[in-house]
Amino acid sequence: MKVTKKDIENVAVLSRLSIPEEDQEQTIQDLDEILTYMDNLQSVPTDDVKPTTYALPIQNVFREDEVRETLPREAALQNAPLRENGYFKVPRVLEE
């Protein structure tokens, strides 16, 4: 696929980019190489390849749920900035 100067100008307008005149030839060459590579990828036979969402297999890394002893109340409250009667105290959010 051959990229033209008009193509570069059109892409620059659509993407709101400013491509300096001295960089346009290099940009044309780069885009032409990218599009040629994409055309080559189209020729790769993928009929027997199943579509995937992820490149690597995914597995659940969470531990199994198991019943354990709870954290003691004093240990849970030890770093609380405010506490009252054994509970966390928070600023009021709703007005009466």
PDB file of C-alpha atoms in Angstrom:
ATOM      1  CA  MET A   1       0.000   0.000   0.000  1.00  0.00           C
ATOM      2  CA  LYS A   2       1.414   3.357  -0.945  1.00  0.00           C
ATOM      3  CA  VAL A   3       0.816   6.304   1.376  1.00  0.00           C
ATOM      4  CA  THR A   4       0.697   9.685  -0.306  1.00  0.00           C
ATOM      5  CA  LYS A   5       1.319  13.200   0.932  1.00  0.00           C
ATOM      6  CA  LYS A   6      -2.414  13.850   0.649  1.00  0.00           C
ATOM      7  CA  ASP A   7      -3.063  10.857   2.954  1.00  0.00           C
ATOM      8  CA  ILE A   8      -0.653  12.278   5.525  1.00  0.00           C
ATOM      9  CA  GLU A   9      -2.295  15.683   5.378  1.00  0.00           C
ATOM     10  CA  ASN A  10      -5.738  14.107   5.772  1.00  0.00           C
ATOM     11  CA  VAL A  11      -4.638  12.017   8.776  1.00  0.00           C
ATOM     12  CA  ALA A  12      -2.997  15.090  10.310  1.00  0.00           C
ATOM     13  CA  VAL A  13      -6.222  17.085   9.990  1.00  0.00           C
ATOM     14  CA  LEU A  14      -8.371  14.265  11.383  1.00  0.00           C
ATOM     15  CA  SER A  15      -6.041  13.665  14.327  1.00  0.00           C
ATOM     16  CA  ARG A  16      -5.399  17.379  14.852  1.00  0.00           C
ATOM     17  CA  LEU A  17      -1.658  16.928  14.508  1.00  0.00           C
ATOM     18  CA  SER A  18       0.833  19.247  12.949  1.00  0.00           C
ATOM     19  CA  ILE A  19       3.427  17.396  10.868  1.00  0.00           C
ATOM     20  CA  PRO A  20       6.265  19.707   9.832  1.00  0.00           C
ATOM     21  CA  GLU A  21       7.155  19.745   6.133  1.00  0.00           C
ATOM     22  CA  GLU A  22      10.607  18.277   6.781  1.00  0.00           C
ATOM     23  CA  ASP A  23       9.102  15.283   8.655  1.00  0.00           C
ATOM     24  CA  GLN A  24       6.425  14.412   6.109  1.00  0.00           C
ATOM     25  CA  GLU A  25       8.629  12.179   3.959  1.00  0.00           C
ATOM     26  CA  GLN A  26       9.713  10.134   6.994  1.00  0.00           C
ATOM     27  CA  THR A  27       6.111   9.932   8.185  1.00  0.00           C
ATOM     28  CA  ILE A  28       4.994   8.716   4.762  1.00  0.00           C
ATOM     29  CA  GLN A  29       7.675   6.027   4.815  1.00  0.00           C
ATOM     30  CA  ASP A  30       6.822   4.959   8.387  1.00  0.00           C
ATOM     31  CA  LEU A  31       3.088   4.725   7.713  1.00  0.00           C
ATOM     32  CA  ASP A  32       3.718   2.851   4.481  1.00  0.00           C
ATOM     33  CA  GLU A  33       5.847   0.292   6.350  1.00  0.00           C
ATOM     34  CA  ILE A  34       3.185  -0.112   9.046  1.00  0.00           C
ATOM     35  CA  LEU A  35       0.398  -0.619   6.524  1.00  0.00           C
ATOM     36  CA  THR A  36       2.510  -3.068   4.493  1.00  0.00           C
ATOM     37  CA  TYR A  37       3.142  -5.061   7.661  1.00  0.00           C
ATOM     38  CA  MET A  38      -0.598  -5.076   8.413  1.00  0.00           C
ATOM     39  CA  ASP A  39      -1.266  -6.350   4.874  1.00  0.00           C
ATOM     40  CA  ASN A  40       1.248  -9.140   5.493  1.00  0.00           C
ATOM     41  CA  LEU A  41      -0.587 -10.087   8.669  1.00  0.00           C
ATOM     42  CA  GLN A  42      -3.807 -10.445   6.664  1.00  0.00           C
ATOM     43  CA  SER A  43      -2.191 -13.303   4.733  1.00  0.00           C
ATOM     44  CA  VAL A  44      -1.452 -15.358   7.878  1.00  0.00           C
ATOM     45  CA  PRO A  45      -3.788 -18.373   8.020  1.00  0.00           C
ATOM     46  CA  THR A  46      -5.839 -18.098  11.210  1.00  0.00           C
ATOM     47  CA  ASP A  47      -8.738 -20.410  10.373  1.00  0.00           C
ATOM     48  CA  ASP A  48      -7.784 -22.970  13.039  1.00  0.00           C
ATOM     49  CA  VAL A  49      -6.933 -20.411  15.723  1.00  0.00           C
ATOM     50  CA  LYS A  50      -9.550 -19.899  18.403  1.00  0.00           C
ATOM     51  CA  PRO A  51     -10.239 -16.253  19.338  1.00  0.00           C
ATOM     52  CA  THR A  52      -8.836 -15.260  22.713  1.00  0.00           C
ATOM     53  CA  THR A  53      -9.434 -12.394  25.051  1.00  0.00           C
ATOM     54  CA  TYR A  54      -6.105 -12.735  26.828  1.00  0.00           C
ATOM     55  CA  ALA A  55      -2.701 -13.806  25.551  1.00  0.00           C
ATOM     56  CA  LEU A  56      -2.058 -15.966  28.608  1.00  0.00           C
ATOM     57  CA  PRO A  57      -4.439 -18.351  30.365  1.00  0.00           C
ATOM     58  CA  ILE A  58      -6.159 -16.779  33.346  1.00  0.00           C
ATOM     59  CA  GLN A  59      -6.825 -18.507  36.605  1.00  0.00           C
ATOM     60  CA  ASN A  60      -8.382 -17.412  39.854  1.00  0.00           C
ATOM     61  CA  VAL A  61      -5.643 -16.581  42.353  1.00  0.00           C
ATOM     62  CA  PHE A  62      -7.950 -16.029  45.311  1.00  0.00           C
ATOM     63  CA  ARG A  63      -7.781 -18.344  48.274  1.00  0.00           C
ATOM     64  CA  GLU A  64     -10.691 -20.546  49.208  1.00  0.00           C
ATOM     65  CA  ASP A  65     -13.192 -19.059  51.665  1.00  0.00           C
ATOM     66  CA  GLU A  66     -12.806 -20.586  55.062  1.00  0.00           C
ATOM     67  CA  VAL A  67     -14.291 -19.771  58.436  1.00  0.00           C
ATOM     68  CA  ARG A  68     -11.664 -18.326  60.762  1.00  0.00           C
ATOM     69  CA  GLU A  69     -11.622 -16.539  64.080  1.00  0.00           C
ATOM     70  CA  THR A  70     -12.500 -12.859  63.759  1.00  0.00           C
ATOM     71  CA  LEU A  71     -10.189  -9.988  64.599  1.00  0.00           C
ATOM     72  CA  PRO A  72     -10.577  -8.873  68.224  1.00  0.00           C
ATOM     73  CA  ARG A  73     -12.445  -5.584  68.554  1.00  0.00           C
ATOM     74  CA  GLU A  74      -9.564  -3.768  70.260  1.00  0.00           C
ATOM     75  CA  ALA A  75      -7.140  -4.822  67.509  1.00  0.00           C
ATOM     76  CA  ALA A  76      -9.551  -3.522  64.854  1.00  0.00           C
ATOM     77  CA  LEU A  77      -9.978  -0.200  66.663  1.00  0.00           C
ATOM     78  CA  GLN A  78      -6.354   0.375  67.670  1.00  0.00           C
ATOM     79  CA  ASN A  79      -5.564   2.655  64.692  1.00  0.00           C
ATOM     80  CA  ALA A  80      -8.961   4.317  64.451  1.00  0.00           C
ATOM     81  CA  PRO A  81      -8.713   8.103  64.742  1.00  0.00           C
ATOM     82  CA  LEU A  82     -12.073   8.272  66.548  1.00  0.00           C
ATOM     83  CA  ARG A  83     -13.894   5.593  68.497  1.00  0.00           C
ATOM     84  CA  GLU A  84     -16.803   5.542  70.887  1.00  0.00           C
ATOM     85  CA  ASN A  85     -18.260   2.710  72.982  1.00  0.00           C
ATOM     86  CA  GLY A  86     -16.233   0.084  71.094  1.00  0.00           C
ATOM     87  CA  TYR A  87     -17.210   1.297  67.601  1.00  0.00           C
ATOM     88  CA  PHE A  88     -15.657   3.452  64.885  1.00  0.00           C
ATOM     89  CA  LYS A  89     -16.859   7.038  65.167  1.00  0.00           C
ATOM     90  CA  VAL A  90     -17.222   8.899  61.884  1.00  0.00           C
ATOM     91  CA  PRO A  91     -18.335  12.423  61.056  1.00  0.00           C
ATOM     92  CA  ARG A  92     -22.055  12.841  60.427  1.00  0.00           C
ATOM     93  CA  VAL A  93     -22.922  12.818  56.729  1.00  0.00           C
ATOM     94  CA  LEU A  94     -26.647  13.343  56.821  1.00  0.00           C
ATOM     95  CA  GLU A  95     -28.264  16.323  58.414  1.00  0.00           C
ATOM     96  CA  GLU A  96     -31.288  15.947  60.642  1.00  0.00           C
TER      97      GLU A  96
END
